[in-house]
Tab-separated table of C-alpha atoms and ligand atoms in Angstrom:
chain	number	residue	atom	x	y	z
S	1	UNK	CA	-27.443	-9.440	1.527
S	2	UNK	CA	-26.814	-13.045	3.046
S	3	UNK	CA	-23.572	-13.069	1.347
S	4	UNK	CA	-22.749	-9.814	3.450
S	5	UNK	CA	-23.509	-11.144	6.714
S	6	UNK	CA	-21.759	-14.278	5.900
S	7	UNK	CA	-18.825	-12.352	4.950
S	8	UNK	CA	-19.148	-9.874	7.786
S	9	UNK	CA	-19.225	-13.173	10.087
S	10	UNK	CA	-15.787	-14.765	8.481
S	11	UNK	CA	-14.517	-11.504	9.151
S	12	UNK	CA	-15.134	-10.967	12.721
S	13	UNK	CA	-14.245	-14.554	13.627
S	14	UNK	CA	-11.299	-13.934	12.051
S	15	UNK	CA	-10.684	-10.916	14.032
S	16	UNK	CA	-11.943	-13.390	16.951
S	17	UNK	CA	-8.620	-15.675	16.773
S	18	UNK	CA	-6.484	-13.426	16.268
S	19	UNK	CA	-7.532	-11.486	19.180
S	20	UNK	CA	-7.646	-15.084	21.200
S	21	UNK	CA	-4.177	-16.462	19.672
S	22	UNK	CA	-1.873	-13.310	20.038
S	23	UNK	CA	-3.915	-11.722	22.627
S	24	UNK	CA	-2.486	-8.551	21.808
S	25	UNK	CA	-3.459	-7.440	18.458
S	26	UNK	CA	-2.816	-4.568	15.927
S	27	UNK	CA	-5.678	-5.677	13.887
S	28	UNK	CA	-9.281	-4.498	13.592
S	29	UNK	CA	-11.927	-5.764	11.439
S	30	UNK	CA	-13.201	-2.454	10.097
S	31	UNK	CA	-16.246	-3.552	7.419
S	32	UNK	CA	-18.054	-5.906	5.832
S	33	UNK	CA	-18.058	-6.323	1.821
S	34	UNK	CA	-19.145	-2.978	-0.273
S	35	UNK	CA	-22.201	-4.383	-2.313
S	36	UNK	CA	-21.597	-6.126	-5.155
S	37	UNK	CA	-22.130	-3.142	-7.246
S	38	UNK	CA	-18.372	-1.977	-8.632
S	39	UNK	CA	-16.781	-2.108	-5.342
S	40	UNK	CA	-17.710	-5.861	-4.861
S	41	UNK	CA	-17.064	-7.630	-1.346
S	42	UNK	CA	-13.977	-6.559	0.102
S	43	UNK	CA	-13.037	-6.694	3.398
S	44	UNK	CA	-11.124	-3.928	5.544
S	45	UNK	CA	-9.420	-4.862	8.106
S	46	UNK	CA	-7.209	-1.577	9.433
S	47	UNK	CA	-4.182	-1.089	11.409
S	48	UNK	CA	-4.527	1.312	14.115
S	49	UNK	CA	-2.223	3.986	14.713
S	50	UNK	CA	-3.033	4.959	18.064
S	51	UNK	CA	-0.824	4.765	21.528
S	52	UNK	CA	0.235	1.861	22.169
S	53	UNK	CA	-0.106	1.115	26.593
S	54	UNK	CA	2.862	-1.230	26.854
S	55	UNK	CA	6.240	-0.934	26.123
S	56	UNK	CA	6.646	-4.566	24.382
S	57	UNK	CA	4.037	-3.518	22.289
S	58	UNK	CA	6.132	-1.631	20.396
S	59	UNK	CA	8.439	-2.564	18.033
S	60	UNK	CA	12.029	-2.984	19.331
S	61	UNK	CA	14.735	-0.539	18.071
S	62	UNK	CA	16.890	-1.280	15.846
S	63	UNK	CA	19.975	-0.801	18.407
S	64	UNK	CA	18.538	-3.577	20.012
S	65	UNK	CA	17.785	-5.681	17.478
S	66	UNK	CA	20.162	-8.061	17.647
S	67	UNK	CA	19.566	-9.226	20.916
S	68	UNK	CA	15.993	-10.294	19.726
S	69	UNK	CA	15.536	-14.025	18.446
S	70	UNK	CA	11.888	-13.756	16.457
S	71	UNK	CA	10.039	-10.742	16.272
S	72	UNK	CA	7.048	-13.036	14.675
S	73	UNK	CA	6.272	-13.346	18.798
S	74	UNK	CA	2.906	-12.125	19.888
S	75	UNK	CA	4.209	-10.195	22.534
S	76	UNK	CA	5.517	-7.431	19.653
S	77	UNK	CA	2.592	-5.944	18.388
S	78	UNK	CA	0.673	-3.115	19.498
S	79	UNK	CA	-2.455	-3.377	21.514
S	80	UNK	CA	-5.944	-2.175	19.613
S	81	UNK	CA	-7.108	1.055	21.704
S	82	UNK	CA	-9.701	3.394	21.868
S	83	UNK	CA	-9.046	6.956	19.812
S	84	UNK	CA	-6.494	8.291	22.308
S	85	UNK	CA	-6.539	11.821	19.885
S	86	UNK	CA	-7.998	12.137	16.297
S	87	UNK	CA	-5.883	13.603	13.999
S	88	UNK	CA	-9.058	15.414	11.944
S	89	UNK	CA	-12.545	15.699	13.514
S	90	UNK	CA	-14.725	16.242	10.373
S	91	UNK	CA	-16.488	13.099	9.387
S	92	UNK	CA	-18.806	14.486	6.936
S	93	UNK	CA	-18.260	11.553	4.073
S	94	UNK	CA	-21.012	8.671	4.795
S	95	UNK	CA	-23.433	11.565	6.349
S	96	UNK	CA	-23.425	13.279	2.956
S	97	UNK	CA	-24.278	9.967	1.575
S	98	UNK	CA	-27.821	9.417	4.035
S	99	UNK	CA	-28.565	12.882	4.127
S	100	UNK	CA	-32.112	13.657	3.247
S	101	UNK	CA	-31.184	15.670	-0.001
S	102	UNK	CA	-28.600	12.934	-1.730
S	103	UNK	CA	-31.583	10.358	-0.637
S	104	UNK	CA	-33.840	11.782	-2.403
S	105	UNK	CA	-32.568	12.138	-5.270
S	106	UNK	CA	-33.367	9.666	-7.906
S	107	UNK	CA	-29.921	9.536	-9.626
S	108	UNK	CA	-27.548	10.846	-6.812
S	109	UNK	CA	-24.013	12.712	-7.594
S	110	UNK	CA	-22.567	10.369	-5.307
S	111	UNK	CA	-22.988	6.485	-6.348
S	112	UNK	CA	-24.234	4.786	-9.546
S	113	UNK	CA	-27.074	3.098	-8.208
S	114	UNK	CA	-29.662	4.951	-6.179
S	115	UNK	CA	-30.819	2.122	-4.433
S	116	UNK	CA	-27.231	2.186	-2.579
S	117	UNK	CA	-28.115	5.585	-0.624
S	118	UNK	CA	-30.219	3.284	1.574
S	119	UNK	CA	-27.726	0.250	1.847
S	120	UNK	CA	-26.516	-0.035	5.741
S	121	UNK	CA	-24.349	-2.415	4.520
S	122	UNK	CA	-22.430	0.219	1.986
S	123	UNK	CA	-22.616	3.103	4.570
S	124	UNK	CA	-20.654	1.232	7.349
S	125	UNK	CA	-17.965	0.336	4.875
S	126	UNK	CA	-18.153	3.389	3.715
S	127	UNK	CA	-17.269	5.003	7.316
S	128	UNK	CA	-15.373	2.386	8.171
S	129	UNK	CA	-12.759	3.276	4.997
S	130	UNK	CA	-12.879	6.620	5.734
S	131	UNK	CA	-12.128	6.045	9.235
S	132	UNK	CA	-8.904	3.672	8.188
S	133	UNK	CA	-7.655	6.408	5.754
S	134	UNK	CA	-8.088	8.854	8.710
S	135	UNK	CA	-6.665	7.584	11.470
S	136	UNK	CA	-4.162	4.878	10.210
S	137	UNK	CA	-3.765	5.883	6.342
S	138	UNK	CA	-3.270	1.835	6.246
S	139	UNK	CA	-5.669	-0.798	5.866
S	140	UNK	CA	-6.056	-5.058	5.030
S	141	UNK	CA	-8.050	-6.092	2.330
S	142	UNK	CA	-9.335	-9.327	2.376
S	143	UNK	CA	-12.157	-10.935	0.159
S	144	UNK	CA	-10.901	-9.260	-2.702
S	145	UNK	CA	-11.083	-12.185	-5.378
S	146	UNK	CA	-7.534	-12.747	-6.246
S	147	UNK	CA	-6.571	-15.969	-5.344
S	148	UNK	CA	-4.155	-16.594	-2.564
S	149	UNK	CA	-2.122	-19.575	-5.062
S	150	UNK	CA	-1.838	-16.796	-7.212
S	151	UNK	CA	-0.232	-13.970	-4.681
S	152	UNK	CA	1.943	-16.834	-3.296
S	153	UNK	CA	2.884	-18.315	-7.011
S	154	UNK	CA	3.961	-14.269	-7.323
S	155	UNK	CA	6.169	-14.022	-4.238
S	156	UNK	CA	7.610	-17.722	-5.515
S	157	UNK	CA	8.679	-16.671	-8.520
S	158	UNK	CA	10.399	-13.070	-7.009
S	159	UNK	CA	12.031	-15.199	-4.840
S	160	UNK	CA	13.638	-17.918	-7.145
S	161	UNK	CA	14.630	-14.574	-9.301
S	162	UNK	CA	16.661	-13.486	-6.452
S	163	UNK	CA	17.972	-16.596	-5.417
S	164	UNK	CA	20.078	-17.062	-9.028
S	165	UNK	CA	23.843	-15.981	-9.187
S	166	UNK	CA	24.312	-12.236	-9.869
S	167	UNK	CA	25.698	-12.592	-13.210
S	168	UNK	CA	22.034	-14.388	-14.218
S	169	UNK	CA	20.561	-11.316	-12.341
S	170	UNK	CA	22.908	-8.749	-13.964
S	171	UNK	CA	20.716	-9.546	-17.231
S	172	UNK	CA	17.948	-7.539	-16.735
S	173	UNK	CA	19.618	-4.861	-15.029
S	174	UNK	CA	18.181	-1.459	-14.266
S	175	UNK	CA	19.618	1.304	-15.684
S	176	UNK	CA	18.749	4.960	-16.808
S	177	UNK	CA	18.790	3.837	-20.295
S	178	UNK	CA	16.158	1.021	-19.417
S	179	UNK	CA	14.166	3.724	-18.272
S	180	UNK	CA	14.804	2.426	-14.615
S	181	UNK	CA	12.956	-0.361	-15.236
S	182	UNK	CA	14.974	-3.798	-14.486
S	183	UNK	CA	16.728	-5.268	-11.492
S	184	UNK	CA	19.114	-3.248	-8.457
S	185	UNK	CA	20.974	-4.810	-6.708
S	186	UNK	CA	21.361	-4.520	-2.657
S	187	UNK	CA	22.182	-0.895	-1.609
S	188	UNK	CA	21.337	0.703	-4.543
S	189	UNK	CA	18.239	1.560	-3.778
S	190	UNK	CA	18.231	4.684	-0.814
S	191	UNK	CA	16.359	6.053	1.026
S	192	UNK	CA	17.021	9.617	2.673
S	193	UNK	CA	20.884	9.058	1.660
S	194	UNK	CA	20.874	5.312	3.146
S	195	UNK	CA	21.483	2.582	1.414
S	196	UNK	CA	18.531	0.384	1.434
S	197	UNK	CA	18.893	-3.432	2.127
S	198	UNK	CA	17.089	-4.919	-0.585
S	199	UNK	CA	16.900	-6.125	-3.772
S	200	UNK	CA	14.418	-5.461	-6.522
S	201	UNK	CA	12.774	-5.640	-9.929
S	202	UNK	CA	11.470	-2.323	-10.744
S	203	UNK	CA	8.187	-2.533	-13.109
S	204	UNK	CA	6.300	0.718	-14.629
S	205	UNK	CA	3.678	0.828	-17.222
S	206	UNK	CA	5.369	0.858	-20.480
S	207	UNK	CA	5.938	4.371	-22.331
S	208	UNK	CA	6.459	4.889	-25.996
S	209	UNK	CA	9.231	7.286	-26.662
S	210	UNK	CA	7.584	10.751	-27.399
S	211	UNK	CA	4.432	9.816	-24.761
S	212	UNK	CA	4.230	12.254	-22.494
S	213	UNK	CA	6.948	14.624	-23.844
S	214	UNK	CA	9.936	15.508	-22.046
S	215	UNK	CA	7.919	14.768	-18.733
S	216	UNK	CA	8.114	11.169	-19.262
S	217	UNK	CA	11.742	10.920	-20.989
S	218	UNK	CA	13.581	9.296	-18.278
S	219	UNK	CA	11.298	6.556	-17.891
S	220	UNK	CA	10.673	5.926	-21.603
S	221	UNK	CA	10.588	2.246	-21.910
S	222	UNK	CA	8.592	-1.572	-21.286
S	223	UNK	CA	9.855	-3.643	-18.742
S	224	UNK	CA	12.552	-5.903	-18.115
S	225	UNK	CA	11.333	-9.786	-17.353
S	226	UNK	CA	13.565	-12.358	-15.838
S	227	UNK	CA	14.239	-15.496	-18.846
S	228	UNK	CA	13.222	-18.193	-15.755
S	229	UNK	CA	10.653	-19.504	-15.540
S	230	UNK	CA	9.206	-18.961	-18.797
S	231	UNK	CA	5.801	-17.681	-18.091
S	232	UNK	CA	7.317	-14.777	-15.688
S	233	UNK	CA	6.120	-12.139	-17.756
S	234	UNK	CA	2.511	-13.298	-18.943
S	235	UNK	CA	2.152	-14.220	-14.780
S	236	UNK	CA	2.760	-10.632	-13.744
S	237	UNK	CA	0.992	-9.209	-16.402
S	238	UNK	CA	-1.603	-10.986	-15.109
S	239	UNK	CA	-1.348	-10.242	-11.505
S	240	UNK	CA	-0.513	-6.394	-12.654
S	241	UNK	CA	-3.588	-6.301	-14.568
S	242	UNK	CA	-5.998	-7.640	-12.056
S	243	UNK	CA	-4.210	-5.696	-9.107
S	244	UNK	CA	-4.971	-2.897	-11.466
S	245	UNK	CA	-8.691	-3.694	-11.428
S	246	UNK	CA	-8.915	-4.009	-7.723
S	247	UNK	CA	-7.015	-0.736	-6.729
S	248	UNK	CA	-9.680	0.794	-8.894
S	249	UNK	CA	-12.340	-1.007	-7.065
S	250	UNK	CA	-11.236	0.243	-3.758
S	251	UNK	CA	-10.714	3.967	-5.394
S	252	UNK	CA	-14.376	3.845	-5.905
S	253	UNK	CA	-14.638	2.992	-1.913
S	254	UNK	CA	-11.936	5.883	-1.283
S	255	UNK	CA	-13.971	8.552	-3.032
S	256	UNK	CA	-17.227	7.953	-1.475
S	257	UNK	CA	-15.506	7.723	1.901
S	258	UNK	CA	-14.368	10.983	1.314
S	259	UNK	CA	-17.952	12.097	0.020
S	260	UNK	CA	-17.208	12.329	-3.654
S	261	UNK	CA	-18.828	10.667	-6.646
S	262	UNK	CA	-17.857	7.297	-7.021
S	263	UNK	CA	-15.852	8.142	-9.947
S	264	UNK	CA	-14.093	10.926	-8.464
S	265	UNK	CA	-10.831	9.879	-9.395
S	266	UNK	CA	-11.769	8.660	-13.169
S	267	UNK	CA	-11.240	10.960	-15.864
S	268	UNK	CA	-8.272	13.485	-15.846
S	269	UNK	CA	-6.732	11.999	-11.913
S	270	UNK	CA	-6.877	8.656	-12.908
S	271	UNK	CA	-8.693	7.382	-15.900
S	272	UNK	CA	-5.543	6.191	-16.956
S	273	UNK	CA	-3.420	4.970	-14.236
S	274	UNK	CA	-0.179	4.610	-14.255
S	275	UNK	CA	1.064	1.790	-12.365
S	276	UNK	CA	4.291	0.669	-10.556
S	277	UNK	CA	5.165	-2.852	-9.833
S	278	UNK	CA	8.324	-3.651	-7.212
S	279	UNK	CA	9.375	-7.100	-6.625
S	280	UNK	CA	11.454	-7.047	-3.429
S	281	UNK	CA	13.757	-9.002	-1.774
S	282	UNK	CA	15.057	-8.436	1.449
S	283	UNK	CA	18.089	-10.800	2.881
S	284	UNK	CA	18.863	-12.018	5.765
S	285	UNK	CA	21.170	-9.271	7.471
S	286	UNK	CA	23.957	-11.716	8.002
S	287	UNK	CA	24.340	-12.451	4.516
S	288	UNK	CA	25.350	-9.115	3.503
S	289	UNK	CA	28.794	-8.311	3.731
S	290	UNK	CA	29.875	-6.447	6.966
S	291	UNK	CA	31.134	-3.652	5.289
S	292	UNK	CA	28.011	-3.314	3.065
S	293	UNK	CA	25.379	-3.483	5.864
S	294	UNK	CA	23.040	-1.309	7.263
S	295	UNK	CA	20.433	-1.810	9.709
S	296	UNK	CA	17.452	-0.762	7.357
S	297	UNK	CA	15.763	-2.828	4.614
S	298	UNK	CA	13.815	0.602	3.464
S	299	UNK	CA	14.099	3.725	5.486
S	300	UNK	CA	10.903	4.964	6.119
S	301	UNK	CA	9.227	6.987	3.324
S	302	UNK	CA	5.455	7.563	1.896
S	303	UNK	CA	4.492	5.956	-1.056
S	304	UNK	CA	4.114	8.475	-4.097
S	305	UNK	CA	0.970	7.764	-5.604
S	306	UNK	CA	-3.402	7.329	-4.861
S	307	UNK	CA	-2.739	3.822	-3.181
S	308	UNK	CA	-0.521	0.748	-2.430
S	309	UNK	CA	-0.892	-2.851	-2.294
S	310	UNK	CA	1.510	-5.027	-0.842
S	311	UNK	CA	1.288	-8.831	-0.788
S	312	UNK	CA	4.346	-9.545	1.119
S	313	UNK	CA	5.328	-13.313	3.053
S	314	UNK	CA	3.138	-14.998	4.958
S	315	UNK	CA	5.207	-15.567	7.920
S	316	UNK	CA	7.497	-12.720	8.920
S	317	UNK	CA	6.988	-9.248	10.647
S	318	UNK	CA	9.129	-6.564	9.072
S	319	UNK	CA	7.038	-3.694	7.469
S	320	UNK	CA	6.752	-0.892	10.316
S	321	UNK	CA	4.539	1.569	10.459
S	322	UNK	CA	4.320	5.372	12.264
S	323	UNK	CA	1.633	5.443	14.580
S	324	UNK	CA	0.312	8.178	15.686
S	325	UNK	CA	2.698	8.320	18.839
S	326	UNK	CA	5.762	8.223	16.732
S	327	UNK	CA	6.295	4.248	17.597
S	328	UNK	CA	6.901	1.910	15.027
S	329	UNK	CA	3.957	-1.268	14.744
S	330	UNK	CA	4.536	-3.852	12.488
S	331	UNK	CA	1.885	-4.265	10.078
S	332	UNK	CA	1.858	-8.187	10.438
S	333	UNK	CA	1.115	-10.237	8.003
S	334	UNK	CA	-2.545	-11.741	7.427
S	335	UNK	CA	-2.443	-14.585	4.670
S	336	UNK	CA	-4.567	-13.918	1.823
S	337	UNK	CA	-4.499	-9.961	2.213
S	338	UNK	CA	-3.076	-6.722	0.445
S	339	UNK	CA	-1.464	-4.919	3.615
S	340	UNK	CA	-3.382	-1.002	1.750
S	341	UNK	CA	-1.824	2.181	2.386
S	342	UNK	CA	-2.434	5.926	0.823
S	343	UNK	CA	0.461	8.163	-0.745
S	344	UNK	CA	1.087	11.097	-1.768
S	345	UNK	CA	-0.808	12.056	-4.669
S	346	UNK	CA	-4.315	11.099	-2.393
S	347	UNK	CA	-3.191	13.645	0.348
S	348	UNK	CA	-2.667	16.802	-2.452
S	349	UNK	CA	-6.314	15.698	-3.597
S	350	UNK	CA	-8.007	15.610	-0.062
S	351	UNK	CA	-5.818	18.709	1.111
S	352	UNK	CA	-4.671	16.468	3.535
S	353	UNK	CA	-7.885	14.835	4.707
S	354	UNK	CA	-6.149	11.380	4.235
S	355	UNK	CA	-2.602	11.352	4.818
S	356	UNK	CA	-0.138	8.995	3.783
S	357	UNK	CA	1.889	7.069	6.730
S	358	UNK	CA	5.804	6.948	7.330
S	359	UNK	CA	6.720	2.854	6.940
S	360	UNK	CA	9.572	1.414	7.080
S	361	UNK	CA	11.218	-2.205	6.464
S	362	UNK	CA	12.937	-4.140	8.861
S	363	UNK	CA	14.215	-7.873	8.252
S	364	UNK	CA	15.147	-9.310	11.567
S	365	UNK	CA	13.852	-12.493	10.846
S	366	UNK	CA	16.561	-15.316	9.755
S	367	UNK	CA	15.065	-15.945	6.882
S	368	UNK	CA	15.175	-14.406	2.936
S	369	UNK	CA	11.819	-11.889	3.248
S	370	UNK	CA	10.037	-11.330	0.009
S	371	UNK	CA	7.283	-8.935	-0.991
S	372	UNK	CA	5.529	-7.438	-3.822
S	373	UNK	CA	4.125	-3.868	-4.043
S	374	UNK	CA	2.184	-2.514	-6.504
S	375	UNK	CA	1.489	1.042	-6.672
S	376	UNK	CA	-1.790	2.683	-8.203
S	377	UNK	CA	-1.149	5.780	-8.895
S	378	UNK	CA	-2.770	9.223	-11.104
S	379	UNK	CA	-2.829	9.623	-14.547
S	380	UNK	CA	1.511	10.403	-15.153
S	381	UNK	CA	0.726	13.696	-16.946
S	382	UNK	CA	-2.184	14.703	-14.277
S	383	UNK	CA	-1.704	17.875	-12.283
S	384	UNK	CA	-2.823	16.915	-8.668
S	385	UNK	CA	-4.412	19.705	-6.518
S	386	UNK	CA	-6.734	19.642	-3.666
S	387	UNK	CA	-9.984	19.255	-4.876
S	388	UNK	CA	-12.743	22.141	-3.772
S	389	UNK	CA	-15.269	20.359	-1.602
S	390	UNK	CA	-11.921	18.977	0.368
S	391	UNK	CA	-10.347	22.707	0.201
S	392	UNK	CA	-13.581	23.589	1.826
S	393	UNK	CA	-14.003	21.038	4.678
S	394	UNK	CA	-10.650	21.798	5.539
S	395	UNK	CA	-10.590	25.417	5.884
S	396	UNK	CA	-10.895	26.657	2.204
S	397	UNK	CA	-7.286	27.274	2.172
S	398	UNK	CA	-4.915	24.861	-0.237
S	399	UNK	CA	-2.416	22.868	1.589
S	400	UNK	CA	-0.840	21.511	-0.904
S	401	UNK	CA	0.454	23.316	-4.021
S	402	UNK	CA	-0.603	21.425	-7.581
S	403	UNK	CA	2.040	18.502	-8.430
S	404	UNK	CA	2.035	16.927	-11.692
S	405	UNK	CA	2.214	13.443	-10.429
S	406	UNK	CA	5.023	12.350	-13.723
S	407	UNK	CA	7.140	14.813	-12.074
S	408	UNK	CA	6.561	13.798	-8.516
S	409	UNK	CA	7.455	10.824	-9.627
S	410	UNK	CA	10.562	11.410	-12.368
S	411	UNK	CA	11.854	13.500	-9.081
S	412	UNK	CA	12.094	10.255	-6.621
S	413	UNK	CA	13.320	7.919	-9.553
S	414	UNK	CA	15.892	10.081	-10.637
S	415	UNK	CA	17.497	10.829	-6.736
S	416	UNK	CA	16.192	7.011	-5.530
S	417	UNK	CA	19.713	5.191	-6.930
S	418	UNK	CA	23.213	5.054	-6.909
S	419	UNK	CA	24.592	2.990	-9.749
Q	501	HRG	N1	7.410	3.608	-5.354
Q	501	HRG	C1	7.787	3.548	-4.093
Q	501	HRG	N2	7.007	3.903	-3.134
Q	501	HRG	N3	8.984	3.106	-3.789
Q	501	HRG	C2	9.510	3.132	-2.499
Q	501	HRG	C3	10.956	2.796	-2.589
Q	501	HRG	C4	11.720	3.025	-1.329
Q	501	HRG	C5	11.811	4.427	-0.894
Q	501	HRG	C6	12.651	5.258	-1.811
Q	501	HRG	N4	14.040	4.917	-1.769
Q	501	HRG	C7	12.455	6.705	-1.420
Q	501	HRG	O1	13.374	7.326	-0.885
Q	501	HRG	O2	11.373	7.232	-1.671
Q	502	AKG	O1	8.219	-4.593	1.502
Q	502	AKG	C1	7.248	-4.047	2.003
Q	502	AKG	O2	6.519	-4.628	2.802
Q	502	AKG	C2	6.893	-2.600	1.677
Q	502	AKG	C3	7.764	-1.958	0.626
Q	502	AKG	C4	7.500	-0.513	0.466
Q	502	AKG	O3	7.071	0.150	1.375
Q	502	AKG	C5	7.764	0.162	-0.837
Q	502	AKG	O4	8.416	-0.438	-1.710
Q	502	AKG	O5	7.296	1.284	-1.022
Q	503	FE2	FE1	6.304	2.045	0.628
């Protein structure tokens, strides 16, 4: 319990200078650490999606980008307001976990350990999540165990990847007979029919030919790891692995947010996850060829999965994300935090209690901008539908018809390239 309030302290003074150094900021602590128990002490820290008052709040267009020298200044981000409109009034989640019935019962439907029906500390987190995934659909996590060497020895080695000649790249390139998996070069990656400025390393989880059946086929395949350095593949294996781990951890938070068992999303949605690794790099614009260019580093999509991670560079603003007012806010960087957002496969599941938000990247900066997202997604051969307790909080109607989430995802590999 000390630990908590320790925890809960680091988090709000760090809230504290950010509000005193920038004076204008996107960020909001939203919890303290989830008890030790599974969820362990993470920190959320969400990005608001609300109005923003002031026009330099918002993030400049991207006709006028050129005329702007460092969009890492203050003045850029979007002020922290009060709910101007909610997108979804019910808040039943954390109330179904203190309500007299699940109290009293000794071993409750809805977490592990019935002592945690009457921990404060887990409600407010609890809320708090379920208010991120509401209103923002993105969220920080800080405290989460992985060490910040180790997210920055990640980005190092994407970016020295990137930095070799082409040829040296050209050697783990992606292809549809690598199952996609492998290297693209920049603008072959697009993104509602533009070509995307950045570079990559697409990772999946491996599939053995004949797993999954024809589903899978497209995808069959392990990955493609750069020669240089040596230990590339056993570090992101690694990292994958414990990424992995912690996107499970915060699953756990997701479900009871939403009032479901704590396992909710084990067993048949995502017992077995499948995962998705991208190492991205995204160039300085005036280093690609005039006649290649396009204003965009990704055109804004939603992520296909349960939920993304994304450790990107420490020191430049260029993921955007929707708010709520249709402006685009960057979602700045915080060192030593996953930048968290929902997808696709969560919002067929909640029938559209959490929804996943349009981003989009932007590198305006004059400097080489890498990141590294990792995508924890369903089981590949689960069929995703809204769930009945959401399907009744939400009218009892389905919103969503049932995707299998291999297909879902086959789909956006398979129209996602031009090579
Ligand atoms: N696995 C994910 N989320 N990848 C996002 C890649 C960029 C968007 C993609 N071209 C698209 O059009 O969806
Ligand atoms: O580079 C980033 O910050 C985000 C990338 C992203 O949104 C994606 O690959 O889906
Ligand atoms: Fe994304």
């Amino acid at each position: 319990m000390v630990r908590q309030t320790e925890y809960m302290k680091s988090g709000f003074a760090l809230l504290g200078r950010l509000q005193i150094d920038h004076g204008n900021p996107i960020l909001f602590l939203l919890g303290s650490g989830i008890r030790a128990h599974r969820i362990s002490h993470l920190f959320f820290l969400t990005l608001w999606r609300y109005k923003t008052p002031h026009m330099t709040s918002k993030v400049t267009p991207l006709s006028q980008r050129s005329k702007i020298p460092n969009p890492t200044q203050p003045h850029y981000h979007a002020t922290l307001r009060p709910p101007a409109r909610r997108r979804n009034r019910h808040r039943p989640t954390a109330a179904a976990l203190v309500s007299p019935q699940a109290a009293s019962l000794p071993a409750s439907p809805w977490i592990d350990d019935p002592s945690m029906v009457n921990d404060e500390d887990l409600l407010q987190v609890v809320q708090m999540l379920d208010d991120a995934c509401r209103e923002a659909g993105f969220f920080y996590v800080k405290g989460h165990g992985i060490a910040e060497s180790l997210m920055k020895e990640v980005r190092d080695v994407t970016q020295k990847f990137f930095q070799l000649p082409y040829e040296e790249k050209l050697k783990i390139k992606m292809t549809p007979q690598s199952g996609y998996r492998g290297y693209q070069r920049v603008g072959e990656n697009i993104t509602k029919g533009k070509l995307d400025m950045h570079e990559a390393i697409d990772c999946y989880t491996p599939i053995e030919p004949g797993k999954y059946g024809d589903l899978a086929k497209p995808m069959v395949g392990s990955n493609l790891w750069p020669k240089y350095p040596s230990n590339f593949d056993v570090l992101l294996e690694n990292y994958i692995s414990l990424l992995r781990d912690l996107s499970r951890k915060i699953m756990r938070g997701i479900a009871l947010a939403l009032g479901a068992p704590v396992d909710a999303f084990e067993g048949t949605t995502a017992g077995d996850p499948f995962w998705v690794c991208r190492l991205i790099g995204y160039p300085v614009s005036t280093d690609i060829p005039e006649e290649q260019r396009t204003d965009t580093g990704c055109g804004a999509h939603t992520d296909y999965g349960l939920l993304t991670l994304v450790n990107q560079d420490d020191d430049i603003c260029a993921l955007e994300v929707r708010n709520q007012s249709d402006e685009w806010i960057y979602a700045k960087p915080i060192p030593g935090t996953f930048v968290c957002n929902i997808g696709d496969m969560l919002k067929v599941w909640s029938n559209g209690i959490y929804q996943p938000t349009l981003h989009r990247v932007v590198n305006n900066s004059p400097r080489y901008r890498v990141s590294v997202a990792f995508f924890y997604e369903s089981n590949f051969d689960a069929a995703v539908e809204p769930v009945e307790f959401c399907r009744e909080r939400t009218g009892g109607v389905a919103k969503y018809e049932k995707v299998v989430y291999g297909e879902h995802l086959v789909q956006k590999v398979l129209t996602n390239f031009v090579m």
